[in-house]
Structures are given as C-alpha cells and as structure tokens.
Coordinates of C-alpha atoms in Angstrom, one line a residue:
M300 CA 187.9 154.7 157.2
S301 CA 189.2 151.7 157.9
E302 CA 185.9 150.3 158.1
L303 CA 185.7 151.9 154.2
S304 CA 189.4 150.3 153.6
D305 CA 188.0 147.3 155.0
R306 CA 185.6 147.2 152.1
C307 CA 187.6 148.4 149.4
P308 CA 188.6 144.9 149.1
A309 CA 185.1 143.4 149.6
A310 CA 184.6 145.8 146.8
G311 CA 187.2 145.1 144.6
G312 CA 186.3 141.3 145.2
G313 CA 183.1 142.0 144.5
G314 CA 184.0 143.7 141.3
G315 CA 185.9 140.2 140.4
A316 CA 182.6 138.4 141.1
A317 CA 180.4 140.9 138.9
E318 CA 183.0 140.1 136.5
T319 CA 182.7 136.7 136.3
W320 CA 179.3 137.2 136.4
K321 CA 178.8 139.4 133.4
R322 CA 181.2 136.9 131.3
H323 CA 178.6 133.9 132.8
I324 CA 175.7 136.4 131.4
V325 CA 177.7 137.4 128.6
R326 CA 178.1 133.5 127.1
Q327 CA 174.6 132.4 127.9
L328 CA 173.6 136.0 126.0
K329 CA 175.2 134.4 123.4
N330 CA 173.8 131.0 123.7
R331 CA 170.7 132.9 123.0
D332 CA 171.7 134.7 120.8
L333 CA 172.7 132.1 118.4
I334 CA 169.0 130.0 119.2
Q335 CA 166.9 132.9 119.2
Y336 CA 168.8 135.6 117.6
A337 CA 165.6 136.9 115.3
T338 CA 163.2 136.6 118.2
F339 CA 165.2 138.8 121.1
R340 CA 167.2 141.3 119.2
D341 CA 165.5 144.2 120.6
L342 CA 166.1 142.4 124.1
I343 CA 169.8 141.9 123.4
G344 CA 170.1 145.6 122.2
F345 CA 167.8 146.9 125.6
Y346 CA 170.2 144.3 127.6
T347 CA 173.9 145.9 125.9
R348 CA 173.4 149.0 127.1
L349 CA 172.0 147.9 130.4
L350 CA 175.6 146.2 130.7
E351 CA 177.3 149.3 129.1
K352 CA 175.7 151.7 132.1
T353 CA 176.0 148.8 135.0
S354 CA 180.5 149.1 133.9
L355 CA 180.4 152.8 134.3
T356 CA 178.3 152.5 137.5
K357 CA 180.7 150.5 138.8
G358 CA 183.7 152.7 137.4
V359 CA 182.4 155.8 139.2
M360 CA 181.6 153.4 142.4
G361 CA 185.2 152.3 142.4
G362 CA 186.8 155.5 142.1
S363 CA 184.7 157.1 145.0
I364 CA 185.8 154.3 147.0
R365 CA 189.3 154.4 146.1
S366 CA 189.9 158.2 146.1
P367 CA 189.9 158.2 150.1
S368 CA 192.8 156.0 150.0
Y369 CA 194.8 158.4 147.7
D370 CA 194.1 161.7 148.7
G371 CA 192.0 161.0 152.2
S372 CA 190.5 164.6 151.6
G373 CA 187.4 163.2 150.3
S374 CA 183.9 164.4 152.1
I375 CA 181.5 162.2 153.7
S376 CA 179.0 164.5 151.4
H377 CA 180.1 164.2 148.1
L378 CA 180.3 160.1 149.0
L379 CA 176.6 160.1 149.7
H380 CA 175.5 162.5 146.8
M381 CA 177.6 159.9 144.7
N382 CA 175.6 157.1 146.5
D383 CA 172.5 158.8 145.8
Q384 CA 172.9 159.7 142.3
L385 CA 174.4 155.4 142.2
K386 CA 170.9 154.5 143.6
K387 CA 169.0 156.8 140.7
S388 CA 171.0 154.9 138.0
M389 CA 170.3 152.2 139.5
G390 CA 166.2 152.7 139.8
E391 CA 166.5 153.6 136.2
L392 CA 168.3 150.2 135.3
A393 CA 165.7 148.2 137.5
Y394 CA 162.7 150.1 135.7
Q395 CA 164.3 149.8 132.1
V396 CA 165.1 145.9 133.5
V397 CA 161.3 145.3 134.3
E398 CA 160.4 146.7 130.9
L399 CA 162.7 144.1 129.6
Q400 CA 161.1 141.6 131.2
Q401 CA 157.7 142.6 130.1
E402 CA 159.4 142.4 126.6
V403 CA 160.3 139.1 127.2
K404 CA 157.3 138.1 128.2
V405 CA 155.7 139.2 125.1
K406 CA 158.3 137.2 123.5
D407 CA 157.9 134.3 124.9
C408 CA 154.2 134.4 124.4
V409 CA 154.8 135.0 120.7
L410 CA 157.0 131.6 120.3
E411 CA 154.1 129.9 122.1
Q412 CA 152.0 131.0 119.6
Q413 CA 154.5 129.6 116.9
R414 CA 155.1 126.6 118.8
V415 CA 151.1 126.4 118.7
R416 CA 151.5 126.9 115.1
L417 CA 154.4 124.9 114.2
S418 CA 152.2 121.8 116.5
V419 CA 149.5 122.3 114.2
E420 CA 151.6 122.7 111.3
E421 CA 153.4 119.1 112.1
R422 CA 150.4 117.6 112.6
G423 CA 149.4 118.8 108.7
R424 CA 152.8 117.5 108.0
A425 CA 151.6 114.0 109.6
G426 CA 148.2 113.7 108.0
L427 CA 150.1 115.1 104.6
F428 CA 152.3 112.3 104.7
E429 CA 149.9 109.8 104.9
I430 CA 147.9 110.7 102.4
R431 CA 151.0 110.9 100.2
Q432 CA 151.9 107.5 101.3
E433 CA 148.2 106.7 100.5
L434 CA 148.9 108.0 96.7
Q435 CA 152.1 105.9 96.9
G436 CA 150.2 102.6 97.7
R437 CA 147.6 103.4 94.7
V438 CA 150.6 104.4 92.2
E439 CA 152.1 101.0 93.6
Q440 CA 148.4 99.2 92.5
V441 CA 148.0 101.2 89.7
R442 CA 151.7 99.9 88.0
E443 CA 151.0 96.6 89.4
D444 CA 147.5 96.8 87.1
N445 CA 149.2 98.1 84.7
R446 CA 151.7 94.8 84.6
V447 CA 149.3 92.7 84.4
L448 CA 147.8 94.4 81.7
K449 CA 150.4 94.5 79.9
I450 CA 151.1 90.5 80.2
E451 CA 147.1 90.0 79.0
Y452 CA 148.4 92.6 76.4
D453 CA 151.2 90.6 75.1
A454 CA 149.1 87.4 75.3
L455 CA 146.5 89.0 73.4
L456 CA 148.8 90.4 70.7
E457 CA 150.3 86.6 70.6
Q458 CA 146.9 85.0 70.2
L459 CA 146.5 88.5 67.5
R460 CA 149.2 87.0 65.5
G461 CA 148.6 83.4 65.5
V462 CA 144.9 84.4 64.2
E463 CA 146.7 86.3 61.5
A464 CA 148.9 83.3 60.6
E465 CA 145.5 81.2 60.5
H466 CA 143.9 83.9 58.9
R467 CA 146.8 83.8 56.0
L468 CA 146.2 80.1 55.7
E469 CA 142.5 80.2 55.2
K470 CA 143.4 82.8 52.3
V471 CA 145.9 80.3 50.8
K472 CA 143.8 77.3 51.2
E473 CA 140.7 79.9 49.8
G474 CA 142.6 80.8 46.5
H475 CA 143.5 77.0 46.3
L476 CA 139.6 76.6 46.9
L477 CA 139.2 79.0 44.3
E478 CA 141.7 77.9 41.9
D479 CA 139.8 73.9 42.4
M480 CA 136.6 75.5 41.7
I481 CA 137.3 77.2 38.8
Q482 CA 139.0 74.2 37.3
L483 CA 135.9 72.3 38.5
K484 CA 134.0 75.3 36.8
R485 CA 136.3 74.5 33.9
Q486 CA 136.0 71.0 33.7
A487 CA 132.2 71.5 34.1
A488 CA 132.2 73.9 30.9
A489 CA 134.3 71.5 28.8
H490 CA 131.7 68.3 29.8
M491 CA 128.9 70.6 29.1
N492 CA 130.3 72.1 25.7
N493 CA 131.2 68.4 24.5
R494 CA 127.8 67.0 25.9
N495 CA 126.4 69.8 23.3
E496 CA 129.2 68.8 20.4
R497 CA 127.6 65.7 20.6
R498 CA 123.6 66.5 20.8
S499 CA 125.0 68.5 17.6
R500 CA 126.1 66.5 16.0
A501 CA 123.7 64.0 16.8
R502 CA 121.1 66.3 15.3
E503 CA 123.1 66.8 12.1
A504 CA 123.5 63.5 11.4
K505 CA 119.8 62.6 12.1
L506 CA 119.7 65.8 9.5
Q507 CA 121.8 64.7 6.8
R508 CA 119.9 61.5 7.3
E509 CA 116.7 62.6 6.6
L510 CA 117.9 64.5 3.4
Q511 CA 119.7 61.6 2.2
A512 CA 115.5 59.8 2.9
A513 CA 114.0 62.4 1.5
A514 CA 116.6 62.3 -1.7
R515 CA 115.9 59.5 -1.8
S516 CA 111.9 59.7 -2.2
K517 CA 110.5 60.0 -5.5
V518 CA 108.1 62.7 -6.4
A519 CA 105.4 63.1 -9.1
V520 CA 105.4 66.0 -11.2
D521 CA 102.2 67.3 -13.2
S522 CA 104.1 68.2 -16.8
S523 CA 100.8 70.8 -17.1
S524 CA 101.8 72.8 -14.4
S525 CA 103.7 76.0 -15.1
A526 CA 105.3 76.0 -11.3
P527 CA 106.0 72.1 -10.9
A528 CA 104.9 71.0 -7.3
S529 CA 107.0 67.9 -5.8
R530 CA 105.6 66.1 -2.7
C531 CA 107.0 62.9 -1.2
T532 CA 105.3 60.0 -2.0
S533 CA 105.1 56.8 -0.1
P534 CA 105.8 53.3 -2.6
K535 CA 101.5 52.7 -2.4
E536 CA 101.4 56.2 -4.0
N537 CA 104.3 55.5 -6.5
H538 CA 102.6 52.3 -7.5
R539 CA 99.5 54.4 -8.1
S540 CA 101.3 56.6 -10.4
N541 CA 102.6 54.0 -12.7
S542 CA 98.6 53.2 -13.2
P543 CA 96.9 54.6 -17.2
E544 CA 94.5 57.1 -15.2
K545 CA 98.6 59.1 -14.3
G546 CA 99.6 58.4 -17.8
R547 CA 100.7 62.2 -18.3
A548 CA 102.6 62.2 -14.9
R549 CA 106.2 60.8 -14.7
L550 CA 108.7 59.6 -12.0
F551 CA 111.5 61.2 -11.3
R552 CA 114.4 62.3 -8.5
S553 CA 113.9 65.8 -7.1
A554 CA 117.2 67.4 -8.4
S555 CA 117.1 70.0 -5.8
V556 CA 117.1 67.6 -2.3
S557 CA 119.2 65.1 -4.4
S558 CA 121.7 67.7 -5.6
P559 CA 125.4 67.2 -4.1
R560 CA 126.0 70.8 -4.4
I561 CA 122.2 71.8 -2.0
F562 CA 122.9 69.5 0.6
T563 CA 126.7 70.6 1.1
S564 CA 125.5 74.0 1.1
M565 CA 122.5 73.4 3.9
K566 CA 125.0 70.9 5.5
E567 CA 127.4 74.7 5.8
L568 CA 124.5 76.6 7.0
F569 CA 123.3 74.3 9.5
G570 CA 127.6 74.1 10.5
R571 CA 127.5 78.1 10.8
K572 CA 124.5 78.0 13.1
R573 CA 126.6 75.8 15.7
R574 CA 128.7 78.1 17.6
G575 CA 132.4 76.8 19.6
Y576 CA 131.3 77.3 23.4
S577 CA 127.6 78.7 22.9
V578 CA 125.0 77.9 25.3
C579 CA 122.3 78.2 22.6
S580 CA 121.7 74.6 20.9
L581 CA 120.8 74.3 16.9
E582 CA 117.5 73.4 18.0
E583 CA 117.0 76.4 19.7
E584 CA 118.3 79.1 16.7
L585 CA 115.7 77.2 14.4
M586 CA 112.9 78.1 16.6
C587 CA 111.0 81.3 15.9
P588 CA 108.4 83.6 18.2
S589 CA 104.8 83.7 17.5
G590 CA 103.1 86.2 15.2
I591 CA 102.0 90.0 16.8
C592 CA 99.2 90.3 18.8
L593 CA 96.7 92.6 16.5
S594 CA 94.1 93.2 19.3
A595 CA 94.5 92.5 23.2
R596 CA 91.3 91.3 25.1
V597 CA 90.7 92.8 28.5
P598 CA 90.9 90.3 31.1
A599 CA 87.3 90.5 33.0
R600 CA 87.7 87.7 35.0
A601 CA 89.3 84.9 36.4
L602 CA 89.9 81.8 35.4
Q603 CA 92.1 79.6 37.4
V604 CA 93.4 80.8 40.9
L605 CA 96.0 78.7 42.4
E606 CA 98.3 78.5 45.3
A607 CA 101.8 78.5 43.1
H608 CA 104.5 78.8 45.0
E609 CA 105.7 77.8 48.9
Q610 CA 106.4 81.7 49.5
D611 CA 105.2 84.7 48.4
I612 CA 105.8 85.2 44.2
N613 CA 108.2 88.6 42.9
A614 CA 108.7 87.7 39.2
V615 CA 105.6 86.8 35.9
R616 CA 106.4 86.1 32.7
F617 CA 105.0 84.7 29.4
S618 CA 107.1 82.9 26.8
S619 CA 106.8 84.5 22.9
S620 CA 104.5 81.6 22.2
S621 CA 102.0 82.2 24.7
D622 CA 101.7 78.8 25.9
L623 CA 104.4 78.7 28.8
L624 CA 104.7 80.8 31.9
A625 CA 107.5 81.5 34.3
T626 CA 106.9 82.6 38.1
G627 CA 109.5 83.1 40.3
G628 CA 109.7 84.3 44.3
T629 CA 111.4 83.8 47.5
D630 CA 111.0 80.5 47.7
R631 CA 114.7 80.5 45.0
V632 CA 112.8 78.7 42.2
I633 CA 111.3 79.4 39.1
K634 CA 108.3 77.1 38.1
L635 CA 107.1 76.5 34.6
W636 CA 103.5 76.2 33.4
N637 CA 101.5 75.0 30.4
V638 CA 98.8 77.2 29.8
R639 CA 96.6 76.0 27.1
G640 CA 92.7 75.9 27.6
G641 CA 91.8 78.6 29.9
S642 CA 94.5 76.5 32.7
M643 CA 97.1 76.2 34.0
T644 CA 99.5 73.0 34.9
H645 CA 102.8 72.9 36.4
R646 CA 105.5 71.6 34.2
A647 CA 108.9 71.7 35.6
T648 CA 110.6 73.3 38.4
L649 CA 113.9 75.0 37.7
D650 CA 116.4 75.4 40.5
G651 CA 120.1 76.3 41.5
S652 CA 119.6 79.8 42.8
R653 CA 120.6 80.8 46.7
G654 CA 118.7 84.0 46.5
G655 CA 115.1 85.3 46.0
I656 CA 114.0 85.4 41.8
T657 CA 113.3 89.3 41.3
C658 CA 112.8 89.1 37.9
I659 CA 112.6 86.6 34.9
D660 CA 112.9 87.5 31.4
F661 CA 112.5 84.6 27.9
D662 CA 114.4 85.2 24.7
S663 CA 112.6 85.3 21.7
T664 CA 112.6 81.3 21.1
G665 CA 111.1 80.9 24.2
W666 CA 113.6 78.0 25.0
R667 CA 115.5 80.1 27.0
I668 CA 114.6 81.6 30.9
L669 CA 116.8 84.0 32.5
A670 CA 116.2 85.2 36.2
A671 CA 117.7 87.5 38.1
S672 CA 118.8 86.7 42.2
Y673 CA 119.0 88.0 45.8
D674 CA 122.5 86.1 45.5
N675 CA 124.1 88.6 43.6
S676 CA 124.0 86.9 40.4
A677 CA 121.5 86.1 37.5
L678 CA 121.5 82.2 36.3
L679 CA 120.4 81.4 32.9
W680 CA 118.0 77.6 32.3
Q681 CA 117.1 75.6 29.7
R682 CA 113.7 74.9 29.1
D683 CA 114.0 71.1 29.5
E684 CA 116.7 71.0 32.1
S685 CA 116.5 71.8 35.9
V686 CA 119.7 73.3 36.6
P687 CA 121.4 76.5 35.4
K688 CA 123.1 76.5 32.5
V689 CA 125.4 79.3 33.1
T690 CA 125.5 81.6 36.3
L691 CA 127.0 85.4 35.9
T692 CA 128.6 86.8 39.0
G693 CA 130.1 90.0 39.7
H694 CA 127.1 92.3 41.2
S695 CA 128.3 93.5 45.1
R696 CA 124.3 93.5 45.9
K697 CA 121.4 91.9 44.8
V698 CA 120.4 91.7 40.7
T699 CA 117.1 93.5 40.6
A700 CA 116.8 92.8 36.5
A701 CA 117.6 90.5 34.0
R702 CA 116.7 90.8 30.3
F703 CA 117.9 89.7 27.2
S704 CA 119.4 92.3 24.9
S705 CA 118.6 92.4 21.0
S706 CA 121.5 89.8 20.1
P707 CA 120.6 86.3 21.2
H708 CA 124.0 85.8 22.7
Q709 CA 124.1 88.8 25.1
V710 CA 121.9 90.1 28.3
L711 CA 121.5 92.9 30.6
T712 CA 121.5 92.9 34.3
G713 CA 121.1 95.8 36.6
S714 CA 122.2 95.9 40.4
A715 CA 121.0 97.3 43.4
D716 CA 125.1 98.5 43.8
G717 CA 124.0 101.2 41.0
T718 CA 125.9 99.7 38.2
I719 CA 124.2 98.0 34.6
R720 CA 126.6 95.1 33.3
L721 CA 126.1 93.7 29.7
W722 CA 127.1 89.8 29.5
D723 CA 128.4 87.7 26.7
L724 CA 127.1 84.3 27.0
N725 CA 129.4 82.5 24.8
R726 CA 131.9 83.4 27.4
A727 CA 129.7 83.9 30.8
A728 CA 131.8 87.5 31.6
C729 CA 131.0 90.8 31.4
V730 CA 131.8 92.5 28.2
Q731 CA 130.4 96.1 29.7
E732 CA 129.5 97.6 32.8
V733 CA 128.3 101.4 33.3
K734 CA 128.2 103.0 36.8
V735 CA 125.2 104.8 37.6
G736 CA 125.4 105.3 41.1
S737 CA 121.6 105.1 42.1
Y738 CA 119.7 101.7 42.7
C739 CA 119.0 100.0 39.5
S740 CA 115.4 99.0 39.7
D741 CA 114.8 97.8 36.0
V742 CA 116.5 97.5 32.8
V743 CA 115.1 97.1 28.9
C744 CA 116.4 97.0 25.6
S745 CA 115.7 98.8 22.2
H746 CA 118.0 97.7 19.1
T747 CA 121.5 99.9 20.1
C748 CA 120.2 101.1 23.1
I749 CA 119.7 100.4 27.1
I750 CA 116.7 102.3 29.2
S751 CA 117.3 102.0 32.9
G752 CA 115.1 103.2 36.1
H753 CA 116.5 104.2 39.2
Y754 CA 115.7 105.4 42.5
D755 CA 116.9 108.7 42.1
C756 CA 113.8 109.3 40.2
K757 CA 115.3 109.7 37.1
I758 CA 115.3 107.1 33.9
R759 CA 118.6 106.9 31.7
V760 CA 119.1 106.2 28.1
W761 CA 122.6 104.4 27.7
D762 CA 123.7 103.8 24.0
T763 CA 125.6 100.4 23.6
R764 CA 127.9 101.4 20.9
V765 CA 129.7 104.5 23.2
V766 CA 128.7 103.2 26.7
S767 CA 127.2 106.5 27.9
C768 CA 124.2 108.3 28.7
V769 CA 122.5 109.7 25.9
E770 CA 119.1 110.9 27.7
E771 CA 118.2 111.5 31.6
L772 CA 114.9 111.9 32.0
P773 CA 113.0 112.8 35.4
A774 CA 110.1 111.2 36.9
Q775 CA 107.7 111.6 39.6
G776 CA 108.7 109.4 42.0
K777 CA 111.0 106.5 42.3
I778 CA 110.9 104.2 39.8
T779 CA 109.7 100.5 40.4
S780 CA 109.7 98.9 36.8
L781 CA 110.2 99.6 33.2
D782 CA 108.1 97.8 30.3
I783 CA 108.2 98.6 26.2
S784 CA 106.3 98.0 23.7
C785 CA 106.0 94.9 21.1
D786 CA 106.9 97.8 18.0
H787 CA 110.0 99.0 20.6
R788 CA 108.2 102.4 20.0
Q789 CA 106.4 103.2 23.8
L790 CA 107.7 102.8 27.6
L791 CA 106.1 102.0 30.6
S792 CA 107.4 103.5 33.7
C793 CA 105.8 102.3 37.1
C794 CA 106.5 104.7 39.8
R795 CA 106.2 104.9 43.9
D796 CA 103.9 107.8 43.6
D797 CA 101.3 105.6 42.6
S798 CA 101.5 106.2 38.9
L799 CA 101.8 105.3 35.8
Q800 CA 103.5 107.0 33.0
L801 CA 103.6 106.1 29.2
M802 CA 106.4 108.0 26.8
E803 CA 106.9 107.9 23.4
L804 CA 110.9 106.8 22.6
R805 CA 111.1 108.6 19.7
E806 CA 110.0 111.6 20.6
W807 CA 111.0 112.3 23.9
S808 CA 110.3 116.1 23.6
K809 CA 106.1 114.7 23.2
G810 CA 106.6 114.4 27.2
R811 CA 104.5 111.7 28.2
T812 CA 100.9 110.7 29.7
C813 CA 100.3 109.9 33.1
F814 CA 97.7 107.4 34.4
R815 CA 96.2 107.3 37.9
A816 CA 92.9 105.5 39.2
E817 CA 91.0 106.0 42.4
G818 CA 92.3 103.0 44.9
F819 CA 95.3 102.1 42.7
K820 CA 98.8 102.4 45.2
C821 CA 101.8 100.6 44.0
F822 CA 103.4 98.7 47.0
S823 CA 106.4 98.6 47.0
D824 CA 109.8 99.5 45.2
C825 CA 109.0 95.7 42.9
T826 CA 106.2 96.3 41.9
K827 CA 105.8 95.1 37.8
A828 CA 103.2 96.7 35.3
V829 CA 103.0 96.0 31.5
I830 CA 102.0 97.2 28.3
S831 CA 99.3 94.7 26.4
P832 CA 101.1 93.4 22.7
D833 CA 99.1 95.6 21.1
G834 CA 100.0 98.3 23.0
G835 CA 96.2 99.5 23.8
F836 CA 96.3 99.1 27.5
L837 CA 98.1 99.3 30.7
A838 CA 98.1 96.4 33.3
A839 CA 99.0 96.9 37.5
G840 CA 98.6 95.4 41.1
S841 CA 97.9 97.3 43.4
A842 CA 98.4 96.8 47.2
D843 CA 94.9 96.3 47.4
G844 CA 94.9 93.0 45.7
A845 CA 93.4 94.1 42.3
V846 CA 94.5 94.6 38.9
Y847 CA 93.6 97.9 37.0
I848 CA 93.8 98.5 33.5
W849 CA 94.0 101.6 31.2
N850 CA 93.0 102.0 28.1
V851 CA 95.8 104.3 26.4
S852 CA 94.0 106.0 24.0
T853 CA 91.2 107.7 27.0
G854 CA 93.9 107.6 29.3
N855 CA 91.2 106.6 31.6
L856 CA 91.0 103.3 34.0
K857 CA 89.6 100.5 31.7
T858 CA 88.6 98.1 34.6
R859 CA 89.3 96.8 37.5
L860 CA 89.9 93.4 38.7
P861 CA 89.8 92.6 42.5
D862 CA 88.1 89.8 45.0
K863 CA 91.1 87.6 43.8
H864 CA 94.1 88.0 45.9
S865 CA 93.9 88.4 50.0
S866 CA 97.5 90.6 49.6
P867 CA 99.3 93.1 47.7
I868 CA 100.1 92.2 44.1
S869 CA 103.4 92.4 43.3
A870 CA 103.7 91.4 39.3
V871 CA 101.5 91.0 36.1
S872 CA 102.5 89.3 33.0
W873 CA 100.0 90.1 29.6
S874 CA 100.7 86.6 27.1
P875 CA 102.4 88.2 23.8
S876 CA 99.3 85.9 22.2
G877 CA 96.4 88.9 23.7
E878 CA 94.1 86.4 25.5
Y879 CA 95.3 86.1 29.1
V880 CA 96.6 88.2 32.2
V881 CA 98.5 86.2 34.8
S882 CA 98.7 88.0 38.5
V883 CA 100.9 87.1 41.1
G884 CA 101.4 88.4 44.9
K885 CA 102.3 88.2 48.2
N886 CA 99.6 85.7 49.0
R887 CA 101.6 82.8 46.7
L888 CA 98.9 82.7 44.3
A889 CA 98.6 83.2 40.7
V890 CA 95.5 84.6 39.1
L891 CA 94.8 83.0 35.2
W892 CA 92.7 85.9 34.0
S893 CA 90.6 86.4 30.3
D894 CA 87.6 87.4 28.6
I895 CA 86.5 84.2 27.9

C-alpha cells in the first residue's frame, strides 16, 4: 500500500505531465489545423475522440488508485480487473492510432501528389509568363512600328498637302493660261476677220473698177434685131464700127451697166453676201458646183498607183468639180491632188491636226475642206491655206464623222462618245447636241434631217427642227459608214456582217436591198462604201485588197478590181463626174481607177 501510495504522487505528477503533453499536442494540432485543416479534417476528428477516451481512462485510473487511500477497503482483484479493462481500452486506442497513422500516410501521399501537380503548374505558369513576356515584347515592337508609321504618315500627309497646294496653284495657272489662250484665239480671230475684211474690200474694189471699166466701154447694137445684143469692144473695133460698112450700127453707152441705180444694186448684192465674222469668202460664195452625172463609168483598170502618205490612209473624197481629191490618214495630214487626164498630181498639204484623220468632206463649192480627227476635234481648211481656219472642239472622244449640212455655214460631227453635234461656223460654236448613247460611226445630211449610223446596229433619223429621233431602223451588224445619193433619195450603209444595204429615204416601209459577194469582207469598223453619182452602182473595198462594185438594178456583183492593194482597203470615193474611182488602204497607197 505504501508503494502504491508512493506511486500516487507520481501518478499525480504523471497526470500533470499528461496535461502538459495534452496542451502541447493541442497547440500542435491547432497549428496543423490552421495549415492543413481541409486535408486532415477526418484525422482531427478521430484524434479528438482519442483524447476524450484518454481523459476518461486517466480519470478512472486516478479514482482506482486513490480509492484505497480514502476507504482502504478496495481489493487487489478489483484493481486488477480495472487494469485489464484499461489495457483493453489502451489496445483499442493503439489500434485506432495505427489506423489514423495509415490515414495520415494516405493523406501524405495525396499531399505529395498535390505538391507534384503544384510544381507542374508552377512550371506551366513560368512558361506562360515567358510567353506573356514575349507577347509584351511583340506588342512593344508593334507600338514602335506604329509610331514609325504614324511619323511617315504625317510626313506623307504634309507632302500631300503641299502637292494639293501646288495642284491648286497649277489649276490657277491653267485658268490663266486658258484665259490667255482664249484671248490669243480672239485676237487671231479678229486678225483673221480683219484680213478677210481687207480681202473682201479689195475684191469689192476690184469688182467696182471692173464695173466702172465696163460702164465706160462702148458696145455696138444691131438696130434690126428685136433683142439687141451687146458686147464689149476695143477701140480698134470701135474705129471699125465707124466705117461705111457699118452705117446702120451706132455707138452708145450701155445703160444697163452705166446706170448708177444698177451699179448700186449690184454693190448692195455683193455687200449682202459678205457676213460679219464669216469663214466663207466672197469667192467661195460665188462658186457653183458642177452638174449632175447622168451615167457613171464602171472602172475596169488602174490608171495610177502612188504612195500618197507616209502611214495608213483612212479617208478619201472628191470635190464637187471632180478635179480635186483629198486624202487623209494616220500621219495627221490631208493631201490635195489634182485629177486630170487620168493621173493624180500633188497640189497641197494641209497641216494642223494633232491626231489621225478619220473622215473628209468638201462643201458644195469645193473651196472648203472639213475633216474629223482622232484628237477629239474637227478642222476646217480653205483650199489654198495649209493651216486650219477653224477648229471645233467639244467632243470627249475621237470624232469619227464630219459633214457639211444643207446650210453653208453649218457642219455636223459624230463621235465615239455617243453624241452628234451641229456647229455654226460663223461663231465656231456648237448650236445643237444630241446624245445617242452609242458609238457613232458616220453621219449624213438630207435637207432637214440628219441620219446617223451606230455600233448598236441601228440607223437613226433626226429632225433638226425639233432635235428628236423620228426613225430608228435596225441593221444586221455594226454600221461602219453611210452614204447618200446625189438626189437624196437613197441611203447606203456598210455593215460589219460583210454586206451593203440600200434603202429608199422617202419610203422606209419598202425595206432595203442587201448586197453581198463571195470574197467580200468588211475589214474594220470604219470601212467606207459609196454610191455612184448616177445612183446605179455601189462600190466598197474589201479586206482582201480588192474593190467590189455592185449593180443596183440587178443586185449582182458587176466587177471586182484586184491586185493593186496588198493590204485591206479602208475607203473608196467616186468622182461626181462618174469618170474616176479612187481607193485607199492600209498600205499607204492610193489607186486611181477608170474605164479608159
């Protein structure tokens, strides 16, 4: 008992040590709970229950040891029994401790896996951080590039502003130059009008002198004639008239020419012929065209072959007198040729065009030449002057056709810009414009109407009095050229379907006659065909270098003129006298044909 009592303080002391150890364990567990609460939550629960059982066991042991001290009646057997129960409880607790240790090991394994995963994630995060750093570097590079581009853009913007300022200055200079050019044109026009005025006055003075000389001359009149005939005589003839053989004749001054009233009337007549600012001279007004051809000759052979131009020839036209021929081509000049005795001789060269010549036309007197040009203009020359007298500008594309209208002071032009313009030569200005919307290949005039051919396979008839289309006739292909007969009754059209079509102008409903031939092929969009002066034949050049001539009455091919052109023929012209045909082509040659 003494040993037991001696051990009781030790037991008590052991209880104090247990309490110290408990508080230490609690502090450790609290610290661990704070660090890994979620991971070891189950282990903490088990450990808490273990502590509760341990406390209960200590209480039981303390009571058992102290009981003999207080009552002294406890038996050793009872103490041994309690000791067995305690051992049994301690074994269970040890078993639970082992289980908890195993769970701790499992949790440690899980924790190690999580640490491995965390290290992997850390490495991935480090890689992403490097990528982020690289992207940031690229962003900085892009910002730097943008900054450089912004500087360049600002520099270009400043340069653009400078160029725009220079452009505005150039526009102002252009306006001033245009005004200067207009002023120079006005001065040139005034100078030309003054020169024409002086020429006209000189012609009037010459005519007046001639009239006065005629008024002073003496004529002999046969008194026996019911209708006296007068003639101008020389002084020698007047002396003869005083001889006895002419006793019945008497000398007198012609009252018809010496009368002041008649002289004044003639002067006023010629004065009315002269118009202010007109491009027509008095000599031009007085000239008359030649007569009408009654029977045209069908050419049979070539009289002359000559190299007329330095480049391809696009157009050819006879004057109304048939003794003057004009040719024009891509060398930008018009050449005039005298046609006499079956030969062509060069007469003059007309300069001034800045583009190739596409069409040529003479006025009714043969004194003025009109031409269409690739430089978007039409030009007017006088026969004896090498520089153009008038330049008509206003089309936006090349001028493909230029014709004199029924009025001597008006001309007509057609252009690739789809418009037809009527010009007043007195003012050199456009007085009417018709917008067709289709490429205009050729135009012709007939009294009060204009007829135009277009690439949309249509022939349009315009009334100039109301500026409207009165007829629209379909064709079988692109219209390359138009020609009207001398009596203005028939219209000829050449089409790209390798055919010529002839129709009556006054009776559109009768349809049209189509002319074709084996081997004939329309070479280009500007191939020109013509009607003979008597209206009995049609002539056109082919791509094979031959001239084809059809008989209008029979509709059959009359003749074919080969072997002179080595390249396609672009245009032909029939002289108003009906005697000659001239063909021109792409080989710079002009061939004079006739039946002589």
